[in-house]
């Protein structure tokens, strides 16, 4: 851009007029006046042409629809008359009479025939076949869960008669006896059973009757395009189905289809008037309305039924024809040839029943809202799209008048709005059908019906527009010469407003307009000079500087450093978009709370009543983390600081100036200092923690803790990460429970040992992991993700072991610290007294510990000493937490307020070493043990009363069993005594518990050695 250097002063005050909407120009007013007059004339002519032609088109269209209504009525009436006549004739034919007689008799004798064929039909066989049927039902009806028919279908299996079970198994399941879910042995057994049943079934009278009459029936069904043909015997059993569907073998009176129209057609045909043997008529044929039929995947069907009698006139059953809704739809749409019958692109004809629901498919099924259609399924039970038949009641004016019988003779014409919201022109009328109260509606969109009238009106309007264009052209030529100089001045102002500061207004005349153009150019030169000065400042500063308006939109004119910091142009962006991830090179990392606080902070900035100092103190963006994406490189983390200053005008904030500083280096240094201080603090705490511990005891603790940690990691890898093929959910839950119990036991041992030697950082970590285990155990369904916190915690445990050993290596150089350690007569077991006092103190108790080590721990095996120490740790903790009472309770019982805990060891003989812990506390309360055993599910209230005290005492060693209602840091997790028993069994030892309520409790461990 070139800026003229005209030497004008840049100290002039800034003038910013408030811009408002521009009014009409002189030329616009001339054009508007002409346009209004001509538009009124064109509108009048077009309206007259449209109304005259649409009236004629309406009459012609309705005449055509009336003729089409009569044709449809005749075709539908003939269709049902042919079907009624056909079924009546078939019911009187000799073939169908014999077929009905033999099928009914064969069905009743089916069980006897099977047993004669060598297949014993006992309860076990029927139960097995019902199981196979249930699998087939579940597999078939599972995709149709939206129809809610699977429950009734499954329930009817139990209602099937033995004959029904056999027939359904042979025809519906027997061809694929294995469901695919059984094991190879089960599948082979199912195939063998199917072969036996089918072999015996083929020898029955029923099977031979089906084979004999199947070709004749197939010919009738194919010729008449029946959806299915059924025989129902005099007991209501469906003894034959051509389609071999799920209604075969059911009882329509008491089975799962008792609420369907199949029962209605059976009862109506059975009790209806019989036809003549010489002249069969259709008046004894029963016909039902259309319904969603569960046995046909809830497809809409209708039934025709006619009673079949033998030559003596005795009724044998009912012949039923099943007609699919698609046949009716095909007739009413002339096989979808809508255009050929005069329905055009938007017309349709449909049949509606007395419930105002469709009996034929809508032409515009795909355009209907989903709540006006229902899903349908094919013969295999798979989804097959959606249908509008019987899906929803119609509430348009045509259907309302049709069933309100307001129209004379049940016919009429109406303009209405259909279910798609389209205005329609149509006719309606009742169909002359016997036993069916159906109506016919024929409609077409008014847009298509009156399109010729619209075309005529459009032609008139186009002619008027041509005249209008010529008139406007004349006005434009006239205004060009009159208003040309003013237009040039306006154009120049628009260019400058759009950012082109090089534009100048041409001085075309010496009149008032020419003087105005000269003064305008002078003002532009002054503005350009001031703008250049501001631009130099913005290109020089190193900080990001930009302005945002009251709407928080970033305004043009910001420093060069701003683009370099954000790696993009930010003009026109909302300020908060800089703080949201949008896939840019520099991506912010902000929590939603900080973004919300920023929004509130920006609102405060625009409040003139809030002081600047207070606003600066609440700035939430003093340290904002950003992630800088580097192509083909490693992403970098940067930190930006945002500062805000208000721009005031007349005491009110009009803009906000934002300053952005890159503080990445400063933040990184601060964080490195904090991390170094934290690590140093941790090492100091660990150093002071281990200095008071005997080196040998500390080394044994670290070795034991490392072994337990490795054991837990191995258990996690074996029990949680190894895939278990064919494992059930119950087996997986049991495996996870055992894994958690193993981890809990090891953690409890680590925590107890850490407590003895006062290593709080190990004790706290083990306690936190125990809390995680309890949380997982209380969860419902446990998955692998639940073990991630435990895996992380075990990693921390290993890190602390390594760090402790590093500190020990450093301290080894200071041999004096570890070379002298005071000891007492009880050696390494003195710490147990401190443990007991610490646990008692946390529980609000007081204890006194005495020792009686009459025998030393055997030297072999080497690990026995560590095991004895671990067991005594758990027993002492148990005595202080569970055994000893609170001081006031002991005083009330006549005891000393300080409880006594006695630790002892002895050798009853040369082959046995005994040790244990005895307390003078409350003893074992067997009533509490019984109650907790019932609550834990080990026995019911009746059985627990028969348990001996020894059996109740054994409950103390069950994993997870505890007598404490609420778990604490020292008790209540049910793993301490479980771990003790496990350690004793490793050395072939045993534990004996003796107790007297209110007097004492003693745990004695016996270890046998060679």
JSON list of C-alpha atoms in Angstrom, two decimals, residues 32-230:
[
{"chain": "A", "resi": 32, "resn": "UNK", "atom": "CA", "xyz": [-38.57, 1.26, -5.52]},
{"chain": "A", "resi": 33, "resn": "UNK", "atom": "CA", "xyz": [-41.44, 3.45, -6.68]},
{"chain": "A", "resi": 34, "resn": "UNK", "atom": "CA", "xyz": [-41.44, 1.95, -10.18]},
{"chain": "A", "resi": 35, "resn": "UNK", "atom": "CA", "xyz": [-41.05, -1.57, -8.87]},
{"chain": "A", "resi": 36, "resn": "UNK", "atom": "CA", "xyz": [-44.04, -1.21, -6.53]},
{"chain": "A", "resi": 37, "resn": "UNK", "atom": "CA", "xyz": [-46.46, -0.02, -9.23]},
{"chain": "A", "resi": 38, "resn": "UNK", "atom": "CA", "xyz": [-45.49, -2.68, -11.74]},
{"chain": "A", "resi": 39, "resn": "UNK", "atom": "CA", "xyz": [-45.44, -5.48, -9.11]},
{"chain": "A", "resi": 40, "resn": "UNK", "atom": "CA", "xyz": [-49.03, -4.74, -8.09]},
{"chain": "A", "resi": 41, "resn": "UNK", "atom": "CA", "xyz": [-50.14, -5.00, -11.71]},
{"chain": "A", "resi": 42, "resn": "UNK", "atom": "CA", "xyz": [-48.22, -8.25, -12.30]},
{"chain": "A", "resi": 43, "resn": "UNK", "atom": "CA", "xyz": [-49.53, -9.79, -9.07]},
{"chain": "A", "resi": 44, "resn": "UNK", "atom": "CA", "xyz": [-53.13, -9.05, -10.01]},
{"chain": "A", "resi": 45, "resn": "UNK", "atom": "CA", "xyz": [-52.83, -10.62, -13.47]},
{"chain": "A", "resi": 46, "resn": "UNK", "atom": "CA", "xyz": [-51.02, -13.72, -12.15]},
{"chain": "A", "resi": 47, "resn": "UNK", "atom": "CA", "xyz": [-53.56, -14.31, -9.38]},
{"chain": "A", "resi": 48, "resn": "UNK", "atom": "CA", "xyz": [-56.51, -14.09, -11.72]},
{"chain": "A", "resi": 49, "resn": "UNK", "atom": "CA", "xyz": [-54.90, -16.57, -14.14]},
{"chain": "A", "resi": 50, "resn": "UNK", "atom": "CA", "xyz": [-54.08, -18.99, -11.32]},
{"chain": "A", "resi": 51, "resn": "UNK", "atom": "CA", "xyz": [-57.51, -19.07, -9.65]},
{"chain": "A", "resi": 52, "resn": "UNK", "atom": "CA", "xyz": [-59.42, -19.49, -12.90]},
{"chain": "A", "resi": 53, "resn": "UNK", "atom": "CA", "xyz": [-57.23, -22.33, -14.16]},
{"chain": "A", "resi": 54, "resn": "UNK", "atom": "CA", "xyz": [-56.98, -24.11, -10.77]},
{"chain": "A", "resi": 55, "resn": "UNK", "atom": "CA", "xyz": [-60.77, -24.31, -10.50]},
{"chain": "A", "resi": 56, "resn": "UNK", "atom": "CA", "xyz": [-60.98, -26.09, -13.85]},
{"chain": "A", "resi": 57, "resn": "UNK", "atom": "CA", "xyz": [-58.08, -28.40, -12.94]},
{"chain": "A", "resi": 58, "resn": "UNK", "atom": "CA", "xyz": [-59.73, -29.34, -9.63]},
{"chain": "A", "resi": 59, "resn": "UNK", "atom": "CA", "xyz": [-62.91, -30.48, -11.36]},
{"chain": "A", "resi": 60, "resn": "UNK", "atom": "CA", "xyz": [-60.97, -32.53, -13.91]},
{"chain": "A", "resi": 61, "resn": "UNK", "atom": "CA", "xyz": [-58.76, -34.17, -11.28]},
{"chain": "A", "resi": 62, "resn": "UNK", "atom": "CA", "xyz": [-61.69, -35.11, -9.01]},
{"chain": "A", "resi": 63, "resn": "UNK", "atom": "CA", "xyz": [-63.58, -36.65, -11.94]},
{"chain": "A", "resi": 64, "resn": "UNK", "atom": "CA", "xyz": [-60.57, -38.85, -12.68]},
{"chain": "A", "resi": 65, "resn": "UNK", "atom": "CA", "xyz": [-60.22, -39.89, -9.03]},
{"chain": "A", "resi": 66, "resn": "UNK", "atom": "CA", "xyz": [-63.92, -40.83, -8.81]},
{"chain": "A", "resi": 67, "resn": "UNK", "atom": "CA", "xyz": [-63.51, -43.12, -11.80]},
{"chain": "A", "resi": 68, "resn": "UNK", "atom": "CA", "xyz": [-60.36, -44.60, -10.28]},
{"chain": "A", "resi": 69, "resn": "UNK", "atom": "CA", "xyz": [-62.18, -45.13, -6.95]},
{"chain": "A", "resi": 70, "resn": "UNK", "atom": "CA", "xyz": [-64.86, -47.20, -8.70]},
{"chain": "A", "resi": 71, "resn": "UNK", "atom": "CA", "xyz": [-62.19, -49.28, -10.47]},
{"chain": "A", "resi": 72, "resn": "UNK", "atom": "CA", "xyz": [-60.33, -49.95, -7.25]},
{"chain": "A", "resi": 73, "resn": "UNK", "atom": "CA", "xyz": [-63.56, -50.92, -5.44]},
{"chain": "A", "resi": 74, "resn": "UNK", "atom": "CA", "xyz": [-64.45, -53.38, -8.18]},
{"chain": "A", "resi": 75, "resn": "UNK", "atom": "CA", "xyz": [-60.99, -55.00, -8.24]},
{"chain": "A", "resi": 76, "resn": "UNK", "atom": "CA", "xyz": [-60.79, -55.37, -4.45]},
{"chain": "A", "resi": 77, "resn": "UNK", "atom": "CA", "xyz": [-64.34, -56.75, -4.24]},
{"chain": "A", "resi": 78, "resn": "UNK", "atom": "CA", "xyz": [-63.59, -59.29, -6.97]},
{"chain": "A", "resi": 79, "resn": "UNK", "atom": "CA", "xyz": [-60.34, -60.30, -5.23]},
{"chain": "A", "resi": 80, "resn": "UNK", "atom": "CA", "xyz": [-62.07, -61.17, -1.96]},
{"chain": "A", "resi": 81, "resn": "UNK", "atom": "CA", "xyz": [-65.03, -62.79, -3.69]},
{"chain": "A", "resi": 82, "resn": "UNK", "atom": "CA", "xyz": [-62.65, -65.09, -5.59]},
{"chain": "A", "resi": 83, "resn": "UNK", "atom": "CA", "xyz": [-60.83, -66.01, -2.39]},
{"chain": "A", "resi": 84, "resn": "UNK", "atom": "CA", "xyz": [-64.07, -66.69, -0.50]},
{"chain": "A", "resi": 85, "resn": "UNK", "atom": "CA", "xyz": [-65.35, -68.83, -3.35]},
{"chain": "A", "resi": 86, "resn": "UNK", "atom": "CA", "xyz": [-62.02, -70.64, -3.62]},
{"chain": "A", "resi": 87, "resn": "UNK", "atom": "CA", "xyz": [-61.77, -71.65, 0.03]},
{"chain": "A", "resi": 88, "resn": "UNK", "atom": "CA", "xyz": [-65.41, -72.73, 0.12]},
{"chain": "A", "resi": 89, "resn": "UNK", "atom": "CA", "xyz": [-64.84, -74.93, -2.93]},
{"chain": "A", "resi": 90, "resn": "UNK", "atom": "CA", "xyz": [-61.66, -76.42, -1.47]},
{"chain": "A", "resi": 91, "resn": "UNK", "atom": "CA", "xyz": [-63.43, -77.19, 1.83]},
{"chain": "A", "resi": 92, "resn": "UNK", "atom": "CA", "xyz": [-66.00, -79.24, -0.11]},
{"chain": "A", "resi": 93, "resn": "UNK", "atom": "CA", "xyz": [-63.46, -81.00, -2.34]},
{"chain": "A", "resi": 94, "resn": "UNK", "atom": "CA", "xyz": [-62.73, -84.66, -1.75]},
{"chain": "A", "resi": 95, "resn": "UNK", "atom": "CA", "xyz": [-58.95, -84.13, -1.66]},
{"chain": "A", "resi": 96, "resn": "UNK", "atom": "CA", "xyz": [-59.04, -81.59, 1.13]},
{"chain": "A", "resi": 97, "resn": "UNK", "atom": "CA", "xyz": [-61.60, -83.60, 3.09]},
{"chain": "A", "resi": 98, "resn": "UNK", "atom": "CA", "xyz": [-59.40, -86.68, 2.98]},
{"chain": "A", "resi": 99, "resn": "UNK", "atom": "CA", "xyz": [-56.33, -84.60, 3.78]},
{"chain": "A", "resi": 100, "resn": "UNK", "atom": "CA", "xyz": [-57.99, -83.00, 6.80]},
{"chain": "A", "resi": 101, "resn": "UNK", "atom": "CA", "xyz": [-59.26, -86.36, 8.04]},
{"chain": "A", "resi": 102, "resn": "UNK", "atom": "CA", "xyz": [-55.93, -88.17, 7.70]},
{"chain": "A", "resi": 103, "resn": "UNK", "atom": "CA", "xyz": [-53.83, -85.30, 9.05]},
{"chain": "A", "resi": 104, "resn": "UNK", "atom": "CA", "xyz": [-56.09, -84.90, 12.10]},
{"chain": "A", "resi": 105, "resn": "UNK", "atom": "CA", "xyz": [-56.11, -88.63, 12.80]},
{"chain": "A", "resi": 106, "resn": "UNK", "atom": "CA", "xyz": [-52.38, -88.96, 12.21]},
{"chain": "A", "resi": 107, "resn": "UNK", "atom": "CA", "xyz": [-51.68, -86.00, 14.53]},
{"chain": "A", "resi": 108, "resn": "UNK", "atom": "CA", "xyz": [-53.74, -87.55, 17.36]},
{"chain": "A", "resi": 109, "resn": "UNK", "atom": "CA", "xyz": [-52.03, -90.95, 16.92]},
{"chain": "A", "resi": 110, "resn": "UNK", "atom": "CA", "xyz": [-48.53, -89.47, 16.46]},
{"chain": "A", "resi": 111, "resn": "UNK", "atom": "CA", "xyz": [-47.18, -90.50, 19.87]},
{"chain": "A", "resi": 112, "resn": "UNK", "atom": "CA", "xyz": [-48.40, -94.09, 19.54]},
{"chain": "A", "resi": 113, "resn": "UNK", "atom": "CA", "xyz": [-46.96, -94.33, 16.02]},
{"chain": "A", "resi": 114, "resn": "UNK", "atom": "CA", "xyz": [-43.56, -93.09, 17.22]},
{"chain": "A", "resi": 115, "resn": "UNK", "atom": "CA", "xyz": [-43.44, -95.66, 20.00]},
{"chain": "A", "resi": 116, "resn": "UNK", "atom": "CA", "xyz": [-44.49, -98.38, 17.52]},
{"chain": "A", "resi": 117, "resn": "UNK", "atom": "CA", "xyz": [-41.58, -97.22, 15.34]},
{"chain": "A", "resi": 118, "resn": "UNK", "atom": "CA", "xyz": [-39.19, -97.86, 18.25]},
{"chain": "A", "resi": 119, "resn": "UNK", "atom": "CA", "xyz": [-38.88, -94.36, 19.69]},
{"chain": "A", "resi": 120, "resn": "UNK", "atom": "CA", "xyz": [-39.99, -94.22, 23.36]},
{"chain": "A", "resi": 121, "resn": "UNK", "atom": "CA", "xyz": [-41.69, -90.85, 23.84]},
{"chain": "A", "resi": 122, "resn": "UNK", "atom": "CA", "xyz": [-41.05, -90.32, 27.53]},
{"chain": "A", "resi": 123, "resn": "UNK", "atom": "CA", "xyz": [-40.72, -87.15, 29.62]},
{"chain": "A", "resi": 124, "resn": "UNK", "atom": "CA", "xyz": [-36.94, -87.09, 29.14]},
{"chain": "A", "resi": 125, "resn": "UNK", "atom": "CA", "xyz": [-37.28, -87.07, 25.35]},
{"chain": "A", "resi": 126, "resn": "UNK", "atom": "CA", "xyz": [-39.94, -84.36, 25.41]},
{"chain": "A", "resi": 127, "resn": "UNK", "atom": "CA", "xyz": [-37.83, -82.26, 27.80]},
{"chain": "A", "resi": 128, "resn": "UNK", "atom": "CA", "xyz": [-34.80, -82.61, 25.50]},
{"chain": "A", "resi": 129, "resn": "UNK", "atom": "CA", "xyz": [-36.85, -81.65, 22.45]},
{"chain": "A", "resi": 130, "resn": "UNK", "atom": "CA", "xyz": [-38.32, -78.66, 24.32]},
{"chain": "A", "resi": 131, "resn": "UNK", "atom": "CA", "xyz": [-34.75, -77.57, 25.07]},
{"chain": "A", "resi": 132, "resn": "UNK", "atom": "CA", "xyz": [-33.84, -77.80, 21.37]},
{"chain": "A", "resi": 133, "resn": "UNK", "atom": "CA", "xyz": [-36.99, -75.81, 20.53]},
{"chain": "A", "resi": 134, "resn": "UNK", "atom": "CA", "xyz": [-36.07, -73.14, 23.08]},
{"chain": "A", "resi": 135, "resn": "UNK", "atom": "CA", "xyz": [-32.64, -72.70, 21.46]},
{"chain": "A", "resi": 136, "resn": "UNK", "atom": "CA", "xyz": [-34.26, -72.44, 18.02]},
{"chain": "A", "resi": 137, "resn": "UNK", "atom": "CA", "xyz": [-36.85, -69.93, 19.30]},
{"chain": "A", "resi": 138, "resn": "UNK", "atom": "CA", "xyz": [-34.19, -67.80, 21.00]},
{"chain": "A", "resi": 139, "resn": "UNK", "atom": "CA", "xyz": [-31.99, -67.78, 17.89]},
{"chain": "A", "resi": 140, "resn": "UNK", "atom": "CA", "xyz": [-34.89, -66.94, 15.58]},
{"chain": "A", "resi": 141, "resn": "UNK", "atom": "CA", "xyz": [-36.66, -64.31, 17.69]},
{"chain": "A", "resi": 142, "resn": "UNK", "atom": "CA", "xyz": [-33.52, -62.65, 19.14]},
{"chain": "A", "resi": 143, "resn": "UNK", "atom": "CA", "xyz": [-33.23, -60.06, 16.29]},
{"chain": "A", "resi": 144, "resn": "UNK", "atom": "CA", "xyz": [-36.89, -59.14, 16.83]},
{"chain": "A", "resi": 145, "resn": "UNK", "atom": "CA", "xyz": [-36.49, -57.84, 20.39]},
{"chain": "A", "resi": 146, "resn": "UNK", "atom": "CA", "xyz": [-38.11, -54.52, 19.36]},
{"chain": "A", "resi": 147, "resn": "UNK", "atom": "CA", "xyz": [-41.41, -56.37, 18.71]},
{"chain": "A", "resi": 148, "resn": "UNK", "atom": "CA", "xyz": [-41.64, -57.83, 22.23]},
{"chain": "A", "resi": 149, "resn": "UNK", "atom": "CA", "xyz": [-42.96, -61.19, 20.96]},
{"chain": "A", "resi": 150, "resn": "UNK", "atom": "CA", "xyz": [-40.01, -63.37, 21.99]},
{"chain": "A", "resi": 151, "resn": "UNK", "atom": "CA", "xyz": [-41.28, -63.71, 25.59]},
{"chain": "A", "resi": 152, "resn": "UNK", "atom": "CA", "xyz": [-44.69, -65.04, 24.53]},
{"chain": "A", "resi": 153, "resn": "UNK", "atom": "CA", "xyz": [-43.05, -67.25, 21.91]},
{"chain": "A", "resi": 154, "resn": "UNK", "atom": "CA", "xyz": [-40.70, -68.80, 24.47]},
{"chain": "A", "resi": 155, "resn": "UNK", "atom": "CA", "xyz": [-43.52, -69.15, 27.01]},
{"chain": "A", "resi": 156, "resn": "UNK", "atom": "CA", "xyz": [-45.61, -71.16, 24.57]},
{"chain": "A", "resi": 157, "resn": "UNK", "atom": "CA", "xyz": [-43.01, -73.94, 24.42]},
{"chain": "A", "resi": 158, "resn": "UNK", "atom": "CA", "xyz": [-44.20, -75.13, 27.82]},
{"chain": "A", "resi": 159, "resn": "UNK", "atom": "CA", "xyz": [-47.82, -75.06, 26.54]},
{"chain": "A", "resi": 160, "resn": "UNK", "atom": "CA", "xyz": [-47.13, -77.23, 23.49]},
{"chain": "A", "resi": 161, "resn": "UNK", "atom": "CA", "xyz": [-48.60, -80.71, 23.55]},
{"chain": "A", "resi": 162, "resn": "UNK", "atom": "CA", "xyz": [-46.33, -83.68, 23.01]},
{"chain": "A", "resi": 163, "resn": "UNK", "atom": "CA", "xyz": [-47.55, -83.92, 19.42]},
{"chain": "A", "resi": 164, "resn": "UNK", "atom": "CA", "xyz": [-46.85, -80.20, 18.95]},
{"chain": "A", "resi": 165, "resn": "UNK", "atom": "CA", "xyz": [-43.31, -80.58, 20.33]},
{"chain": "A", "resi": 166, "resn": "UNK", "atom": "CA", "xyz": [-42.58, -83.50, 17.96]},
{"chain": "A", "resi": 167, "resn": "UNK", "atom": "CA", "xyz": [-43.99, -81.74, 14.89]},
{"chain": "A", "resi": 168, "resn": "UNK", "atom": "CA", "xyz": [-42.20, -78.43, 15.54]},
{"chain": "A", "resi": 169, "resn": "UNK", "atom": "CA", "xyz": [-38.94, -80.25, 16.26]},
{"chain": "A", "resi": 170, "resn": "UNK", "atom": "CA", "xyz": [-39.07, -82.28, 13.03]},
{"chain": "A", "resi": 171, "resn": "UNK", "atom": "CA", "xyz": [-40.13, -79.47, 10.68]},
{"chain": "A", "resi": 172, "resn": "UNK", "atom": "CA", "xyz": [-38.61, -76.41, 12.36]},
{"chain": "A", "resi": 173, "resn": "UNK", "atom": "CA", "xyz": [-35.53, -77.67, 14.24]},
{"chain": "A", "resi": 174, "resn": "UNK", "atom": "CA", "xyz": [-34.71, -81.21, 13.15]},
{"chain": "A", "resi": 175, "resn": "UNK", "atom": "CA", "xyz": [-32.94, -80.17, 9.95]},
{"chain": "A", "resi": 176, "resn": "UNK", "atom": "CA", "xyz": [-30.34, -78.26, 12.02]},
{"chain": "A", "resi": 177, "resn": "UNK", "atom": "CA", "xyz": [-30.39, -79.96, 15.40]},
{"chain": "A", "resi": 178, "resn": "UNK", "atom": "CA", "xyz": [-27.11, -78.48, 16.59]},
{"chain": "A", "resi": 179, "resn": "UNK", "atom": "CA", "xyz": [-27.54, -74.84, 17.55]},
{"chain": "A", "resi": 180, "resn": "UNK", "atom": "CA", "xyz": [-23.86, -74.04, 17.24]},
{"chain": "A", "resi": 181, "resn": "UNK", "atom": "CA", "xyz": [-23.43, -73.25, 20.93]},
{"chain": "A", "resi": 182, "resn": "UNK", "atom": "CA", "xyz": [-22.95, -76.84, 22.18]},
{"chain": "A", "resi": 183, "resn": "UNK", "atom": "CA", "xyz": [-19.67, -78.62, 22.73]},
{"chain": "A", "resi": 184, "resn": "UNK", "atom": "CA", "xyz": [-18.68, -81.28, 20.16]},
{"chain": "A", "resi": 185, "resn": "UNK", "atom": "CA", "xyz": [-20.05, -84.00, 22.41]},
{"chain": "A", "resi": 186, "resn": "UNK", "atom": "CA", "xyz": [-23.36, -82.22, 22.91]},
{"chain": "A", "resi": 187, "resn": "UNK", "atom": "CA", "xyz": [-23.62, -81.42, 19.20]},
{"chain": "A", "resi": 188, "resn": "UNK", "atom": "CA", "xyz": [-23.05, -85.04, 18.28]},
{"chain": "A", "resi": 189, "resn": "UNK", "atom": "CA", "xyz": [-25.69, -86.11, 20.76]},
{"chain": "A", "resi": 190, "resn": "UNK", "atom": "CA", "xyz": [-28.17, -83.61, 19.31]},
{"chain": "A", "resi": 191, "resn": "UNK", "atom": "CA", "xyz": [-27.50, -84.86, 15.75]},
{"chain": "A", "resi": 192, "resn": "UNK", "atom": "CA", "xyz": [-27.99, -88.43, 16.88]},
{"chain": "A", "resi": 193, "resn": "UNK", "atom": "CA", "xyz": [-31.27, -87.52, 18.57]},
{"chain": "A", "resi": 194, "resn": "UNK", "atom": "CA", "xyz": [-32.48, -85.68, 15.47]},
{"chain": "A", "resi": 195, "resn": "UNK", "atom": "CA", "xyz": [-31.69, -88.66, 13.29]},
{"chain": "A", "resi": 196, "resn": "UNK", "atom": "CA", "xyz": [-33.60, -91.02, 15.62]},
{"chain": "A", "resi": 197, "resn": "UNK", "atom": "CA", "xyz": [-36.62, -88.75, 15.83]},
{"chain": "A", "resi": 198, "resn": "UNK", "atom": "CA", "xyz": [-36.77, -88.16, 12.09]},
{"chain": "A", "resi": 199, "resn": "UNK", "atom": "CA", "xyz": [-36.32, -91.86, 11.30]},
{"chain": "A", "resi": 200, "resn": "UNK", "atom": "CA", "xyz": [-39.19, -92.81, 13.60]},
{"chain": "A", "resi": 201, "resn": "UNK", "atom": "CA", "xyz": [-41.30, -89.85, 12.48]},
{"chain": "A", "resi": 202, "resn": "UNK", "atom": "CA", "xyz": [-41.07, -90.86, 8.81]},
{"chain": "A", "resi": 203, "resn": "UNK", "atom": "CA", "xyz": [-42.88, -94.09, 9.67]},
{"chain": "A", "resi": 204, "resn": "UNK", "atom": "CA", "xyz": [-45.90, -92.39, 11.25]},
{"chain": "A", "resi": 205, "resn": "UNK", "atom": "CA", "xyz": [-49.33, -92.03, 9.69]},
{"chain": "A", "resi": 206, "resn": "UNK", "atom": "CA", "xyz": [-49.02, -88.24, 10.02]},
{"chain": "A", "resi": 207, "resn": "UNK", "atom": "CA", "xyz": [-45.76, -88.05, 8.08]},
{"chain": "A", "resi": 208, "resn": "UNK", "atom": "CA", "xyz": [-47.15, -90.26, 5.29]},
{"chain": "A", "resi": 209, "resn": "UNK", "atom": "CA", "xyz": [-50.28, -88.07, 5.10]},
{"chain": "A", "resi": 210, "resn": "UNK", "atom": "CA", "xyz": [-48.17, -84.90, 4.80]},
{"chain": "A", "resi": 211, "resn": "UNK", "atom": "CA", "xyz": [-46.05, -86.50, 2.08]},
{"chain": "A", "resi": 212, "resn": "UNK", "atom": "CA", "xyz": [-49.16, -87.71, 0.20]},
{"chain": "A", "resi": 213, "resn": "UNK", "atom": "CA", "xyz": [-51.07, -84.42, 0.12]},
{"chain": "A", "resi": 214, "resn": "UNK", "atom": "CA", "xyz": [-48.16, -81.93, 0.01]},
{"chain": "A", "resi": 215, "resn": "UNK", "atom": "CA", "xyz": [-47.99, -81.82, -3.86]},
{"chain": "A", "resi": 216, "resn": "UNK", "atom": "CA", "xyz": [-51.72, -81.19, -4.21]},
{"chain": "A", "resi": 217, "resn": "UNK", "atom": "CA", "xyz": [-51.73, -78.48, -1.58]},
{"chain": "A", "resi": 218, "resn": "UNK", "atom": "CA", "xyz": [-48.61, -76.91, -3.10]},
{"chain": "A", "resi": 219, "resn": "UNK", "atom": "CA", "xyz": [-50.34, -76.67, -6.46]},
{"chain": "A", "resi": 220, "resn": "UNK", "atom": "CA", "xyz": [-53.34, -74.91, -4.89]},
{"chain": "A", "resi": 221, "resn": "UNK", "atom": "CA", "xyz": [-51.16, -72.48, -2.90]},
{"chain": "A", "resi": 222, "resn": "UNK", "atom": "CA", "xyz": [-49.00, -71.59, -5.92]},
{"chain": "A", "resi": 223, "resn": "UNK", "atom": "CA", "xyz": [-51.96, -71.14, -8.24]},
{"chain": "A", "resi": 224, "resn": "UNK", "atom": "CA", "xyz": [-53.84, -68.87, -5.84]},
{"chain": "A", "resi": 225, "resn": "UNK", "atom": "CA", "xyz": [-50.76, -67.09, -4.41]},
{"chain": "A", "resi": 226, "resn": "UNK", "atom": "CA", "xyz": [-51.72, -67.89, -0.80]},
{"chain": "A", "resi": 227, "resn": "UNK", "atom": "CA", "xyz": [-49.23, -66.77, 1.84]},
{"chain": "A", "resi": 228, "resn": "UNK", "atom": "CA", "xyz": [-49.92, -70.00, 3.76]},
{"chain": "A", "resi": 229, "resn": "UNK", "atom": "CA", "xyz": [-52.55, -72.74, 4.07]},
{"chain": "A", "resi": 230, "resn": "UNK", "atom": "CA", "xyz": [-53.42, -74.30, 7.45]}
]
